[in-house]
Amino acid sequence: VQLVESGGGLVQSGASLRLSCVASGFTLDYYAIGWFRQAPGKGREGVSCITVQEGVTCYADSVEDRFTISREHAKNTGYLKINSLKPEDSAFHYCATRYPGDLTGWGAGYARWGQGTQVTVSS
């Protein structure tokens, strides 16, 4: 039972990345998915979330309209598309799941976490 993120890397400012969060050993169909990030010396920040009903999403003000969260039930996978990357986006990015799946936001209850994927943006 695990979540595995991928898709991070070293990119130049202005580039795009799509992060993936693949669940194994359980189905994502009943869980809300949250994406978080943590830069060195800073606290963890919730950046986006999506409920089981895909129409309900949330985004941190700090990411403006550059982030798009989605999920693909058939692949048991969540995604975070990041456009117009900035150096301040450099951080470890994590996905996590919360039950019940209709809760939104980044509050308590995210019980299962992936190991993270590093995003580094050069100026």
mmCIF file of N, CA and C in Angstrom:
data_model
loop_
_atom_site.group_PDB
_atom_site.id
_atom_site.type_symbol
_atom_site.label_atom_id
_atom_site.label_comp_id
_atom_site.label_asym_id
_atom_site.label_seq_id
_atom_site.Cartn_x
_atom_site.Cartn_y
_atom_site.Cartn_z
ATOM 1 N N VAL A 1 0.863 -1.178 0.000
ATOM 2 C CA VAL A 1 0.000 0.000 0.000
ATOM 3 C C VAL A 1 0.899 1.228 0.000
ATOM 4 N N GLN A 2 0.884 1.956 -1.104
ATOM 5 C CA GLN A 2 1.760 3.122 -1.168
ATOM 6 C C GLN A 2 1.329 4.100 -2.243
ATOM 7 N N LEU A 3 1.881 5.294 -2.122
ATOM 8 C CA LEU A 3 1.764 6.331 -3.139
ATOM 9 C C LEU A 3 3.158 6.622 -3.658
ATOM 10 N N VAL A 4 3.288 6.743 -4.946
ATOM 11 C CA VAL A 4 4.590 7.023 -5.530
ATOM 12 C C VAL A 4 4.465 8.207 -6.479
ATOM 13 N N GLU A 5 5.206 9.260 -6.171
ATOM 14 C CA GLU A 5 5.224 10.431 -7.035
ATOM 15 C C GLU A 5 6.356 10.329 -8.048
ATOM 16 N N SER A 6 6.158 10.978 -9.157
ATOM 17 C CA SER A 6 7.201 11.089 -10.174
ATOM 18 C C SER A 6 6.918 12.324 -11.003
ATOM 19 N N GLY A 7 7.882 12.640 -11.865
ATOM 20 C CA GLY A 7 7.680 13.750 -12.782
ATOM 21 C C GLY A 7 8.438 15.012 -12.440
ATOM 22 N N GLY A 8 9.082 15.036 -11.289
ATOM 23 C CA GLY A 8 9.871 16.207 -10.939
ATOM 24 C C GLY A 8 11.162 16.251 -11.734
ATOM 25 N N GLY A 9 11.925 17.293 -11.521
ATOM 26 C CA GLY A 9 13.195 17.410 -12.216
ATOM 27 C C GLY A 9 13.752 18.808 -12.127
ATOM 28 N N LEU A 10 14.850 19.012 -12.850
ATOM 29 C CA LEU A 10 15.495 20.315 -12.925
ATOM 30 C C LEU A 10 15.090 20.970 -14.236
ATOM 31 N N VAL A 11 14.430 22.106 -14.151
ATOM 32 C CA VAL A 11 13.945 22.794 -15.339
ATOM 33 C C VAL A 11 14.273 24.278 -15.244
ATOM 34 N N GLN A 12 14.137 24.943 -16.361
ATOM 35 C CA GLN A 12 14.349 26.387 -16.387
ATOM 36 C C GLN A 12 13.061 27.121 -16.062
ATOM 37 N N SER A 13 13.214 28.324 -15.587
ATOM 38 C CA SER A 13 12.064 29.167 -15.294
ATOM 39 C C SER A 13 11.180 29.282 -16.534
ATOM 40 N N GLY A 14 9.886 29.149 -16.347
ATOM 41 C CA GLY A 14 8.942 29.231 -17.446
ATOM 42 C C GLY A 14 8.524 27.893 -18.015
ATOM 43 N N ALA A 15 9.235 26.851 -17.649
ATOM 44 C CA ALA A 15 8.906 25.513 -18.157
ATOM 45 C C ALA A 15 7.671 24.957 -17.443
ATOM 46 N N SER A 16 7.254 23.782 -17.910
ATOM 47 C CA SER A 16 6.109 23.094 -17.305
ATOM 48 C C SER A 16 6.515 21.690 -16.883
ATOM 49 N N LEU A 17 5.834 21.188 -15.880
ATOM 50 C CA LEU A 17 6.013 19.803 -15.449
ATOM 51 C C LEU A 17 4.654 19.215 -15.116
ATOM 52 N N ARG A 18 4.529 17.909 -15.271
ATOM 53 C CA ARG A 18 3.350 17.221 -14.784
ATOM 54 C C ARG A 18 3.803 16.163 -13.780
ATOM 55 N N LEU A 19 3.404 16.342 -12.559
ATOM 56 C CA LEU A 19 3.723 15.391 -11.507
ATOM 57 C C LEU A 19 2.633 14.331 -11.453
ATOM 58 N N SER A 20 3.043 13.098 -11.209
ATOM 59 C CA SER A 20 2.101 11.990 -11.088
ATOM 60 C C SER A 20 2.152 11.402 -9.686
ATOM 61 N N CYS A 21 1.038 10.861 -9.269
ATOM 62 C CA CYS A 21 0.922 10.223 -7.958
ATOM 63 C C CYS A 21 0.169 8.917 -8.177
ATOM 64 N N VAL A 22 0.907 7.824 -8.207
ATOM 65 C CA VAL A 22 0.320 6.526 -8.492
ATOM 66 C C VAL A 22 0.080 5.767 -7.194
ATOM 67 N N ALA A 23 -1.128 5.285 -7.028
ATOM 68 C CA ALA A 23 -1.469 4.499 -5.848
ATOM 69 C C ALA A 23 -1.370 3.017 -6.165
ATOM 70 N N SER A 24 -0.826 2.266 -5.249
ATOM 71 C CA SER A 24 -0.783 0.814 -5.408
ATOM 72 C C SER A 24 -1.231 0.174 -4.091
ATOM 73 N N GLY A 25 -1.920 -0.949 -4.232
ATOM 74 C CA GLY A 25 -2.385 -1.655 -3.044
ATOM 75 C C GLY A 25 -3.712 -1.153 -2.504
ATOM 76 N N PHE A 26 -4.245 -0.084 -3.075
ATOM 77 C CA PHE A 26 -5.551 0.417 -2.674
ATOM 78 C C PHE A 26 -6.081 1.279 -3.827
ATOM 79 N N THR A 27 -7.377 1.541 -3.801
ATOM 80 C CA THR A 27 -7.964 2.368 -4.847
ATOM 81 C C THR A 27 -8.130 3.797 -4.360
ATOM 82 N N LEU A 28 -7.793 4.729 -5.256
ATOM 83 C CA LEU A 28 -7.961 6.145 -4.947
ATOM 84 C C LEU A 28 -9.413 6.601 -5.019
ATOM 85 N N ASP A 29 -10.293 5.745 -5.485
ATOM 86 C CA ASP A 29 -11.668 6.142 -5.784
ATOM 87 C C ASP A 29 -12.416 6.704 -4.576
ATOM 88 N N TYR A 30 -11.961 6.382 -3.362
ATOM 89 C CA TYR A 30 -12.690 6.819 -2.174
ATOM 90 C C TYR A 30 -11.983 7.941 -1.415
ATOM 91 N N TYR A 31 -10.873 8.441 -2.000
ATOM 92 C CA TYR A 31 -10.027 9.374 -1.271
ATOM 93 C C TYR A 31 -9.884 10.701 -1.999
ATOM 94 N N ALA A 32 -9.842 11.757 -1.192
ATOM 95 C CA ALA A 32 -9.407 13.036 -1.723
ATOM 96 C C ALA A 32 -7.884 13.014 -1.854
ATOM 97 N N ILE A 33 -7.369 13.730 -2.828
ATOM 98 C CA ILE A 33 -5.924 13.810 -3.053
ATOM 99 C C ILE A 33 -5.463 15.233 -2.802
ATOM 100 N N GLY A 34 -4.405 15.362 -2.050
ATOM 101 C CA GLY A 34 -3.800 16.672 -1.815
ATOM 102 C C GLY A 34 -2.366 16.670 -2.308
ATOM 103 N N TRP A 35 -1.937 17.799 -2.814
ATOM 104 C CA TRP A 35 -0.540 18.003 -3.177
ATOM 105 C C TRP A 35 0.037 19.057 -2.243
ATOM 106 N N PHE A 36 1.216 18.762 -1.748
ATOM 107 C CA PHE A 36 1.909 19.640 -0.814
ATOM 108 C C PHE A 36 3.337 19.827 -1.300
ATOM 109 N N ARG A 37 3.985 20.861 -0.793
ATOM 110 C CA ARG A 37 5.396 21.028 -1.118
ATOM 111 C C ARG A 37 6.129 21.579 0.088
ATOM 112 N N GLN A 38 7.415 21.306 0.120
ATOM 113 C CA GLN A 38 8.247 21.801 1.204
ATOM 114 C C GLN A 38 9.621 22.151 0.657
ATOM 115 N N ALA A 39 9.989 23.398 0.826
ATOM 116 C CA ALA A 39 11.296 23.873 0.413
ATOM 117 C C ALA A 39 12.232 23.830 1.622
ATOM 118 N N PRO A 40 13.529 23.768 1.384
ATOM 119 C CA PRO A 40 14.483 23.735 2.495
ATOM 120 C C PRO A 40 14.297 24.907 3.445
ATOM 121 N N GLY A 41 14.199 24.622 4.729
ATOM 122 C CA GLY A 41 14.070 25.669 5.731
ATOM 123 C C GLY A 41 12.675 26.247 5.875
ATOM 124 N N LYS A 42 11.719 25.686 5.139
ATOM 125 C CA LYS A 42 10.342 26.191 5.203
ATOM 126 C C LYS A 42 9.390 25.088 5.621
ATOM 127 N N GLY A 43 8.227 25.490 6.065
ATOM 128 C CA GLY A 43 7.217 24.530 6.448
ATOM 129 C C GLY A 43 6.516 23.939 5.240
ATOM 130 N N ARG A 44 5.798 22.881 5.474
ATOM 131 C CA ARG A 44 5.060 22.250 4.396
ATOM 132 C C ARG A 44 3.851 23.104 4.022
ATOM 133 N N GLU A 45 3.618 23.221 2.725
ATOM 134 C CA GLU A 45 2.547 24.080 2.199
ATOM 135 C C GLU A 45 1.606 23.252 1.340
ATOM 136 N N GLY A 46 0.335 23.340 1.607
ATOM 137 C CA GLY A 46 -0.636 22.710 0.728
ATOM 138 C C GLY A 46 -0.795 23.557 -0.521
ATOM 139 N N VAL A 47 -0.744 22.959 -1.691
ATOM 140 C CA VAL A 47 -0.843 23.733 -2.925
ATOM 141 C C VAL A 47 -2.087 23.425 -3.740
ATOM 142 N N SER A 48 -2.600 22.193 -3.634
ATOM 143 C CA SER A 48 -3.775 21.866 -4.427
ATOM 144 C C SER A 48 -4.450 20.631 -3.850
ATOM 145 N N CYS A 49 -5.746 20.503 -4.119
ATOM 146 C CA CYS A 49 -6.470 19.320 -3.658
ATOM 147 C C CYS A 49 -7.608 19.029 -4.616
ATOM 148 N N ILE A 50 -8.072 17.803 -4.585
ATOM 149 C CA ILE A 50 -9.193 17.406 -5.427
ATOM 150 C C ILE A 50 -9.968 16.324 -4.701
ATOM 151 N N THR A 51 -11.283 16.452 -4.730
ATOM 152 C CA THR A 51 -12.107 15.443 -4.085
ATOM 153 C C THR A 51 -12.385 14.305 -5.060
ATOM 154 N N VAL A 52 -13.105 13.314 -4.579
ATOM 155 C CA VAL A 52 -13.467 12.188 -5.432
ATOM 156 C C VAL A 52 -14.308 12.680 -6.608
ATOM 157 N N GLN A 53 -15.229 13.567 -6.314
ATOM 158 C CA GLN A 53 -15.993 14.218 -7.370
ATOM 159 C C GLN A 53 -15.095 15.268 -7.995
ATOM 160 N N GLU A 54 -14.617 15.021 -9.170
ATOM 161 C CA GLU A 54 -13.517 15.778 -9.756
ATOM 162 C C GLU A 54 -13.787 17.264 -9.922
ATOM 163 N N GLY A 55 -15.025 17.653 -9.848
ATOM 164 C CA GLY A 55 -15.295 19.068 -10.026
ATOM 165 C C GLY A 55 -14.914 19.936 -8.867
ATOM 166 N N VAL A 56 -14.576 19.347 -7.738
ATOM 167 C CA VAL A 56 -14.256 20.128 -6.558
ATOM 168 C C VAL A 56 -12.749 20.126 -6.349
ATOM 169 N N THR A 57 -12.140 21.274 -6.610
ATOM 170 C CA THR A 57 -10.685 21.396 -6.458
ATOM 171 C C THR A 57 -10.373 22.617 -5.611
ATOM 172 N N CYS A 58 -9.144 22.684 -5.156
ATOM 173 C CA CYS A 58 -8.705 23.865 -4.423
ATOM 174 C C CYS A 58 -7.256 24.153 -4.763
ATOM 175 N N TYR A 59 -6.892 25.409 -4.670
ATOM 176 C CA TYR A 59 -5.533 25.833 -4.981
ATOM 177 C C TYR A 59 -5.104 26.902 -3.987
ATOM 178 N N ALA A 60 -3.838 26.858 -3.633
ATOM 179 C CA ALA A 60 -3.290 27.899 -2.780
ATOM 180 C C ALA A 60 -3.167 29.203 -3.562
ATOM 181 N N ASP A 61 -3.339 30.302 -2.883
ATOM 182 C CA ASP A 61 -3.202 31.600 -3.541
ATOM 183 C C ASP A 61 -1.810 31.761 -4.149
ATOM 184 N N SER A 62 -0.817 31.136 -3.516
ATOM 185 C CA SER A 62 0.566 31.319 -3.960
ATOM 186 C C SER A 62 0.838 30.710 -5.330
ATOM 187 N N VAL A 63 -0.018 29.811 -5.780
ATOM 188 C CA VAL A 63 0.236 29.167 -7.078
ATOM 189 C C VAL A 63 -0.579 29.801 -8.190
ATOM 190 N N GLU A 64 -1.394 30.785 -7.814
ATOM 191 C CA GLU A 64 -2.166 31.551 -8.799
ATOM 192 C C GLU A 64 -2.970 30.585 -9.673
ATOM 193 N N ASP A 65 -2.907 30.759 -10.970
ATOM 194 C CA ASP A 65 -3.639 29.860 -11.861
ATOM 195 C C ASP A 65 -2.674 29.001 -12.666
ATOM 196 N N ARG A 66 -1.477 28.783 -12.131
ATOM 197 C CA ARG A 66 -0.468 28.016 -12.866
ATOM 198 C C ARG A 66 -0.560 26.515 -12.633
ATOM 199 N N PHE A 67 -1.278 26.098 -11.593
ATOM 200 C CA PHE A 67 -1.364 24.690 -11.229
ATOM 201 C C PHE A 67 -2.721 24.134 -11.646
ATOM 202 N N THR A 68 -2.729 22.907 -12.123
ATOM 203 C CA THR A 68 -3.965 22.204 -12.443
ATOM 204 C C THR A 68 -3.897 20.803 -11.867
ATOM 205 N N ILE A 69 -4.835 20.492 -11.007
ATOM 206 C CA ILE A 69 -4.891 19.158 -10.410
ATOM 207 C C ILE A 69 -5.939 18.326 -11.134
ATOM 208 N N SER A 70 -5.675 17.043 -11.253
ATOM 209 C CA SER A 70 -6.634 16.152 -11.894
ATOM 210 C C SER A 70 -6.416 14.746 -11.358
ATOM 211 N N ARG A 71 -7.290 13.858 -11.738
ATOM 212 C CA ARG A 71 -7.154 12.463 -11.351
ATOM 213 C C ARG A 71 -7.716 11.585 -12.449
ATOM 214 N N GLU A 72 -7.175 10.396 -12.575
ATOM 215 C CA GLU A 72 -7.610 9.450 -13.589
ATOM 216 C C GLU A 72 -7.914 8.138 -12.890
ATOM 217 N N HIS A 73 -9.192 7.892 -12.725
ATOM 218 C CA HIS A 73 -9.610 6.733 -11.942
ATOM 219 C C HIS A 73 -9.127 5.423 -12.556
ATOM 220 N N ALA A 74 -9.151 5.334 -13.869
ATOM 221 C CA ALA A 74 -8.773 4.085 -14.538
ATOM 222 C C ALA A 74 -7.314 3.726 -14.274
ATOM 223 N N LYS A 75 -6.478 4.746 -14.066
ATOM 224 C CA LYS A 75 -5.056 4.504 -13.822
ATOM 225 C C LYS A 75 -4.695 4.614 -12.345
ATOM 226 N N ASN A 76 -5.716 4.871 -11.504
ATOM 227 C CA ASN A 76 -5.464 4.975 -10.071
ATOM 228 C C ASN A 76 -4.366 6.000 -9.777
ATOM 229 N N THR A 77 -4.470 7.127 -10.450
ATOM 230 C CA THR A 77 -3.390 8.116 -10.449
ATOM 231 C C THR A 77 -3.946 9.527 -10.307
ATOM 232 N N GLY A 78 -3.209 10.338 -9.581
ATOM 233 C CA GLY A 78 -3.490 11.764 -9.517
ATOM 234 C C GLY A 78 -2.370 12.524 -10.196
ATOM 235 N N TYR A 79 -2.693 13.731 -10.666
ATOM 236 C CA TYR A 79 -1.706 14.532 -11.388
ATOM 237 C C TYR A 79 -1.717 15.964 -10.870
ATOM 238 N N LEU A 80 -0.575 16.609 -11.025
ATOM 239 C CA LEU A 80 -0.474 18.036 -10.776
ATOM 240 C C LEU A 80 0.330 18.638 -11.914
ATOM 241 N N LYS A 81 -0.313 19.407 -12.756
ATOM 242 C CA LYS A 81 0.364 20.091 -13.864
ATOM 243 C C LYS A 81 0.767 21.470 -13.391
ATOM 244 N N ILE A 82 2.032 21.792 -13.575
ATOM 245 C CA ILE A 82 2.549 23.086 -13.149
ATOM 246 C C ILE A 82 3.079 23.809 -14.375
ATOM 247 N N ASN A 83 2.513 24.936 -14.667
ATOM 248 C CA ASN A 83 2.953 25.760 -15.790
ATOM 249 C C ASN A 83 3.729 26.972 -15.298
ATOM 250 N N SER A 84 4.482 27.554 -16.200
ATOM 251 C CA SER A 84 5.210 28.795 -15.902
ATOM 252 C C SER A 84 5.969 28.694 -14.586
ATOM 253 N N LEU A 85 6.781 27.657 -14.478
ATOM 254 C CA LEU A 85 7.503 27.414 -13.235
ATOM 255 C C LEU A 85 8.411 28.578 -12.884
ATOM 256 N N LYS A 86 8.488 28.848 -11.603
ATOM 257 C CA LYS A 86 9.309 29.926 -11.062
ATOM 258 C C LYS A 86 10.338 29.332 -10.086
ATOM 259 N N PRO A 87 11.441 30.020 -9.877
ATOM 260 C CA PRO A 87 12.420 29.504 -8.903
ATOM 261 C C PRO A 87 11.816 29.251 -7.521
ATOM 262 N N GLU A 88 10.833 30.048 -7.145
ATOM 263 C CA GLU A 88 10.213 29.850 -5.828
ATOM 264 C C GLU A 88 9.338 28.610 -5.747
ATOM 265 N N ASP A 89 9.124 27.936 -6.876
ATOM 266 C CA ASP A 89 8.417 26.649 -6.875
ATOM 267 C C ASP A 89 9.345 25.497 -6.504
ATOM 268 N N SER A 90 10.643 25.762 -6.409
ATOM 269 C CA SER A 90 11.595 24.707 -6.096
ATOM 270 C C SER A 90 11.317 24.143 -4.711
ATOM 271 N N ALA A 91 11.039 22.858 -4.653
ATOM 272 C CA ALA A 91 10.672 22.200 -3.399
ATOM 273 C C ALA A 91 10.457 20.728 -3.669
ATOM 274 N N PHE A 92 10.401 19.961 -2.563
ATOM 275 C CA PHE A 92 9.930 18.593 -2.670
ATOM 276 C C PHE A 92 8.403 18.654 -2.730
ATOM 277 N N HIS A 93 7.837 17.972 -3.690
ATOM 278 C CA HIS A 93 6.389 17.946 -3.857
ATOM 279 C C HIS A 93 5.868 16.563 -3.484
ATOM 280 N N TYR A 94 4.848 16.551 -2.644
ATOM 281 C CA TYR A 94 4.292 15.306 -2.137
ATOM 282 C C TYR A 94 2.806 15.216 -2.468
ATOM 283 N N CYS A 95 2.324 13.995 -2.680
ATOM 284 C CA CYS A 95 0.890 13.783 -2.725
ATOM 285 C C CYS A 95 0.488 13.013 -1.472
ATOM 286 N N ALA A 96 -0.759 13.162 -1.107
ATOM 287 C CA ALA A 96 -1.290 12.489 0.067
ATOM 288 C C ALA A 96 -2.777 12.248 -0.138
ATOM 289 N N THR A 97 -3.335 11.312 0.607
ATOM 290 C CA THR A 97 -4.746 10.996 0.474
ATOM 291 C C THR A 97 -5.474 11.162 1.803
ATOM 292 N N ARG A 98 -6.741 11.499 1.673
ATOM 293 C CA ARG A 98 -7.569 11.709 2.857
ATOM 294 C C ARG A 98 -8.935 11.080 2.629
ATOM 295 N N TYR A 99 -9.445 10.505 3.702
ATOM 296 C CA TYR A 99 -10.793 9.933 3.681
ATOM 297 C C TYR A 99 -11.634 10.664 4.727
ATOM 298 N N PRO A 100 -12.891 10.965 4.448
ATOM 299 C CA PRO A 100 -13.633 10.631 3.232
ATOM 300 C C PRO A 100 -13.243 11.503 2.049
ATOM 301 N N GLY A 101 -13.587 11.025 0.881
ATOM 302 C CA GLY A 101 -13.103 11.658 -0.331
ATOM 303 C C GLY A 101 -13.803 12.927 -0.733
ATOM 304 N N ASP A 102 -14.804 13.349 0.026
ATOM 305 C CA ASP A 102 -15.503 14.574 -0.343
ATOM 306 C C ASP A 102 -15.005 15.778 0.435
ATOM 307 N N LEU A 103 -13.977 15.607 1.251
ATOM 308 C CA LEU A 103 -13.422 16.730 1.988
ATOM 309 C C LEU A 103 -12.451 17.490 1.111
ATOM 310 N N THR A 104 -12.472 18.798 1.204
ATOM 311 C CA THR A 104 -11.561 19.637 0.445
ATOM 312 C C THR A 104 -10.621 20.361 1.410
ATOM 313 N N GLY A 105 -9.591 20.966 0.874
ATOM 314 C CA GLY A 105 -8.645 21.693 1.720
ATOM 315 C C GLY A 105 -7.481 20.830 2.149
ATOM 316 N N TRP A 106 -6.626 21.406 3.018
ATOM 317 C CA TRP A 106 -5.413 20.730 3.445
ATOM 318 C C TRP A 106 -5.380 20.512 4.952
ATOM 319 N N GLY A 107 -6.551 20.339 5.539
ATOM 320 C CA GLY A 107 -6.607 20.146 6.976
ATOM 321 C C GLY A 107 -6.103 18.783 7.393
ATOM 322 N N ALA A 108 -6.353 18.486 8.659
ATOM 323 C CA ALA A 108 -5.922 17.201 9.205
ATOM 324 C C ALA A 108 -6.627 16.056 8.491
ATOM 325 N N GLY A 109 -6.003 14.913 8.533
ATOM 326 C CA GLY A 109 -6.649 13.744 7.968
ATOM 327 C C GLY A 109 -5.943 13.141 6.782
ATOM 328 N N TYR A 110 -4.917 13.820 6.285
ATOM 329 C CA TYR A 110 -4.132 13.213 5.209
ATOM 330 C C TYR A 110 -3.232 12.160 5.847
ATOM 331 N N ALA A 111 -3.617 10.929 5.690
ATOM 332 C CA ALA A 111 -2.965 9.859 6.441
ATOM 333 C C ALA A 111 -1.916 9.090 5.660
ATOM 334 N N ARG A 112 -2.024 9.104 4.359
ATOM 335 C CA ARG A 112 -1.097 8.324 3.533
ATOM 336 C C ARG A 112 -0.342 9.272 2.624
ATOM 337 N N TRP A 113 0.985 9.183 2.652
ATOM 338 C CA TRP A 113 1.849 10.108 1.923
ATOM 339 C C TRP A 113 2.828 9.359 1.036
ATOM 340 N N GLY A 114 3.175 9.971 -0.074
ATOM 341 C CA GLY A 114 4.238 9.448 -0.901
ATOM 342 C C GLY A 114 5.586 9.949 -0.422
ATOM 343 N N GLN A 115 6.627 9.519 -1.122
ATOM 344 C CA GLN A 115 7.985 9.887 -0.713
ATOM 345 C C GLN A 115 8.421 11.228 -1.288
ATOM 346 N N GLY A 116 7.665 11.736 -2.237
ATOM 347 C CA GLY A 116 7.942 13.050 -2.801
ATOM 348 C C GLY A 116 8.771 13.001 -4.067
ATOM 349 N N THR A 117 8.681 14.067 -4.820
ATOM 350 C CA THR A 117 9.498 14.238 -6.015
ATOM 351 C C THR A 117 10.030 15.663 -6.016
ATOM 352 N N GLN A 118 11.306 15.807 -6.342
ATOM 353 C CA GLN A 118 11.958 17.108 -6.250
ATOM 354 C C GLN A 118 11.719 17.914 -7.515
ATOM 355 N N VAL A 119 11.324 19.144 -7.330
ATOM 356 C CA VAL A 119 11.205 20.100 -8.419
ATOM 357 C C VAL A 119 12.219 21.209 -8.157
ATOM 358 N N THR A 120 13.092 21.442 -9.128
ATOM 359 C CA THR A 120 14.083 22.504 -9.013
ATOM 360 C C THR A 120 13.997 23.371 -10.253
ATOM 361 N N VAL A 121 13.823 24.661 -10.037
ATOM 362 C CA VAL A 121 13.645 25.595 -11.144
ATOM 363 C C VAL A 121 14.797 26.591 -11.138
ATOM 364 N N SER A 122 15.523 26.636 -12.222
ATOM 365 C CA SER A 122 16.636 27.578 -12.338
ATOM 366 C C SER A 122 16.165 28.859 -13.014
ATOM 367 N N SER A 123 16.744 29.947 -12.611
ATOM 368 C CA SER A 123 16.335 31.245 -13.169
ATOM 369 C C SER A 123 17.097 31.570 -14.440
#
